[in-house]
XYZ file of C-alpha atoms in Angstrom:
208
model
C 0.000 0.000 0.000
C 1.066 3.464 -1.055
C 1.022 5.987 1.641
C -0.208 9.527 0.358
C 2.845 11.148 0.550
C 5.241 8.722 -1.503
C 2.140 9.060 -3.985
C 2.229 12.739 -3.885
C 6.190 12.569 -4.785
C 5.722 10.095 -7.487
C 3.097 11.901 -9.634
C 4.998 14.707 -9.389
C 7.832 13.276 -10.738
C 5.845 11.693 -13.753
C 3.459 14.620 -14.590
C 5.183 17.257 -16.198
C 4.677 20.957 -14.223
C 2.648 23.504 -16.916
C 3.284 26.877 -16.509
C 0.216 28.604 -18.038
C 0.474 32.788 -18.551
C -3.127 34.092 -18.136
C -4.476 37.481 -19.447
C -6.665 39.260 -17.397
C -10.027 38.167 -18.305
C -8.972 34.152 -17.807
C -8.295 35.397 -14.329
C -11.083 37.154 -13.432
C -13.272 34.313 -14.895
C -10.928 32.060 -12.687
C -11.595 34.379 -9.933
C -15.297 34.758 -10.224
C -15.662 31.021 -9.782
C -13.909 30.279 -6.990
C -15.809 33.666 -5.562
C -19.070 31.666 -6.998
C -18.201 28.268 -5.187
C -17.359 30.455 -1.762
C -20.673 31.685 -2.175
C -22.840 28.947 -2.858
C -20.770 26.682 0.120
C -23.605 28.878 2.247
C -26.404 30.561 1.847
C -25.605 33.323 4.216
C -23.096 34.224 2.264
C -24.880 34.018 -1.289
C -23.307 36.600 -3.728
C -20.799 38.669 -0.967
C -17.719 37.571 -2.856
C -18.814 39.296 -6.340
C -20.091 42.016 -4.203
C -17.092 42.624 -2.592
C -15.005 42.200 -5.694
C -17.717 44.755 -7.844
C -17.171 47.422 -4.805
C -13.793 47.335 -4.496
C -13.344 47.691 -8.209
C -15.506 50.628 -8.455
C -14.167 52.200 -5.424
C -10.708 51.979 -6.594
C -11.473 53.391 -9.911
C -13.453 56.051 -8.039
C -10.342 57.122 -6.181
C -8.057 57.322 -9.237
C -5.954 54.193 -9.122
C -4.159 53.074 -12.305
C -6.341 50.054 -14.056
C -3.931 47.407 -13.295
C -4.954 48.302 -9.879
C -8.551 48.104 -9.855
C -8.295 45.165 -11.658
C -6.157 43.732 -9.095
C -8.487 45.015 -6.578
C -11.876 42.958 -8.453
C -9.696 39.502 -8.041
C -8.430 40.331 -4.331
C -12.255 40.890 -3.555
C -13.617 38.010 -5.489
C -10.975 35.809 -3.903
C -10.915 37.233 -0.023
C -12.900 34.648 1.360
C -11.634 31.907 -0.318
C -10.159 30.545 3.072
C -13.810 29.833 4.316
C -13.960 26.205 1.847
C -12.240 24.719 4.879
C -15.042 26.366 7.353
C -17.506 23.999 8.153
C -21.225 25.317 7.594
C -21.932 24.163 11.039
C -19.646 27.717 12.037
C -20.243 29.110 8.666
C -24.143 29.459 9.639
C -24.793 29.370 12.940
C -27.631 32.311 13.692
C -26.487 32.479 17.777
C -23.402 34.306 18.391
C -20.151 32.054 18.571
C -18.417 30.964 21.155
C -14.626 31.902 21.936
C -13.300 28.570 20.148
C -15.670 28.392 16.938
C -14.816 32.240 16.160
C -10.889 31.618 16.804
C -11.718 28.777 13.707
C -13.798 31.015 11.997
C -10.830 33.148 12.473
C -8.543 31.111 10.724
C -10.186 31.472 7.109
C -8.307 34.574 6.900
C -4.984 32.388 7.100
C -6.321 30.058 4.693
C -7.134 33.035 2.055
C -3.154 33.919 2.357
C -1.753 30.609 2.182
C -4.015 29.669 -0.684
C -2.836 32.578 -2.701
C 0.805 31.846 -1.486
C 0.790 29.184 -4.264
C 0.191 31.213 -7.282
C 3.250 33.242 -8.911
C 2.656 36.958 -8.877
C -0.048 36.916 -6.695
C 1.469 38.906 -3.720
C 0.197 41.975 -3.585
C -3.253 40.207 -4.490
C -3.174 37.698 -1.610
C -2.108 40.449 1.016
C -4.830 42.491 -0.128
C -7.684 39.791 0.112
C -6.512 38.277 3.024
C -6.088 41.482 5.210
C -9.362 42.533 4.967
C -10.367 41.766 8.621
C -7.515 43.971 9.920
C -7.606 47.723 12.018
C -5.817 50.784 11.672
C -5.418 50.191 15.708
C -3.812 46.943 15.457
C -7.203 44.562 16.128
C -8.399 42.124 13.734
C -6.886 39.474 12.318
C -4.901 37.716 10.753
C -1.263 38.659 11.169
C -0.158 41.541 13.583
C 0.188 44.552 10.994
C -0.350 47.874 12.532
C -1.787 51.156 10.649
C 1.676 52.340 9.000
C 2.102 48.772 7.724
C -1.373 48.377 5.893
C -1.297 49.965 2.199
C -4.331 51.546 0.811
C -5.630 48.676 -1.334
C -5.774 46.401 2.116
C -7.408 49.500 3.641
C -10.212 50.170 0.516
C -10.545 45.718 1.008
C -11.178 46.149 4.860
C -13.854 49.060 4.795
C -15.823 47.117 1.583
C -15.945 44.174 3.152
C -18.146 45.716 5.593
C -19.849 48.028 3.792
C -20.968 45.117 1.322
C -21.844 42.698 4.472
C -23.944 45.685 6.335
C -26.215 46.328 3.030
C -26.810 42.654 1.712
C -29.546 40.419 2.550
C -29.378 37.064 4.263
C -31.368 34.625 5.094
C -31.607 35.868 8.497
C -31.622 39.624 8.195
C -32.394 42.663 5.665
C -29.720 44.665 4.473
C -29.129 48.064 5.665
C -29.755 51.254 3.514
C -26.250 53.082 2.316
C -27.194 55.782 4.512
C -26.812 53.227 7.367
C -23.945 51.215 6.184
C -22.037 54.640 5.891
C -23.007 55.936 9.471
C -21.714 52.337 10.995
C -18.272 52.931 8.410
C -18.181 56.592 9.998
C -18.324 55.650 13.633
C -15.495 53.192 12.882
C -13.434 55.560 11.279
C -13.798 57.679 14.553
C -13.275 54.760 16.792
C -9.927 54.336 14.943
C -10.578 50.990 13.592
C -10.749 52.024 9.551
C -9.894 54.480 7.262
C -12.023 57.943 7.309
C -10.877 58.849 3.664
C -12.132 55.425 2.502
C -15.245 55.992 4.338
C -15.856 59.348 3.079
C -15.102 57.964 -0.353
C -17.462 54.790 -0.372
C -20.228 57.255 0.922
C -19.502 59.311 -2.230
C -19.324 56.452 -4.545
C -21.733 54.251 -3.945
C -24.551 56.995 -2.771
């Protein structure tokens, strides 16, 4: 009997590695359905991956960033929550709050997200950007321990859309909030310290 890692080393050693150079659009379709099967793993979560992806596209173009940026920004949003496949839906949909121990795993799909991304060339800025989306300017949040100087403006547009797009769609167990709303909650973060006021001043702009 084979063991699963002397069968791992063997097939790599008979199946030659393809390197495969993408253009954008073969991407993004790549993106958008890994963002689809995210999705669909739960329907609390039905369509916030192509929501994120659509806001922080538009918000990036809003704000005057160079194309190869915004299109960056539309794959790190469509791919931020990829870590979650390895979330059970037990965790994934519970309606109570979570205890300590199931949000420290619910935590963790953050990690997942960057190590995921680790394994595709070029992907850097990408994977930091999607998987830094639960982080604060004050140092909370998770994953990693990056403070306010060390998170870049891309991870900072990521962090604030996230939210914005999870306060105003619906789910199965609430109604989304009016932009009005959504930007009042953004705004009292941004005071609190925990995200970026420009951003925040920006979505409110954009997406009103």
């Amino acid at each position: 009997m084979i063991d699963n890692e002397t069968l791992d080393t063997m097939l790599w050693k008979k199946v030659p590695r393809i390197k495969l150079e993408l253009n954008f659009a073969q991407i993004k379709a790549i993106a958008d359905l890994f963002a689809h099967i995210v999705d669909y793993k739960s329907p609390f979560t039905s369509n916030h991956s192509m929501g994120v992806a659509e806001g922080a596209e538009k918000i990036s173009r809003f704000m005057g960033f160079d194309e190869d940026i915004c299109q960056k920004m539309y794959i790190g949003g469509a791919l931020h929550d990829i870590g979650k496949v390895a979330i059970g839906n037990e965790i994934l949909e519970k309606p109570e709050k979570l205890t300590d121990e199931e949000f420290k795993t619910m935590k963790h799909h953050a990690v997942y997200t960057y190590y995921i991304l680790s394994g595709i060339d070029d992907f850097e800025e990408i994977r930091d950007w999607a998987a830094l989306h639960h982080k604060k300017l004050n140092g909370k949040g998770y994953p990693f321990g990056k403070t306010a100087d060390e998170l870049n403006k891309p991870e900072r547009i990521m962090a604030c859309i996230d939210i914005y797009q999870a306060l105003t769609e619906d789910r199965p167990y609430k109604k989304g909030l009016s932009h009005d709303k959504a930007c009042g909650i953004l705004d009292d973060m941004a005071q609190k310290g925990f995200v970026d006021s420009d951003i925040s001043n920006k979505i409110r702009d954009c997406f009103g």
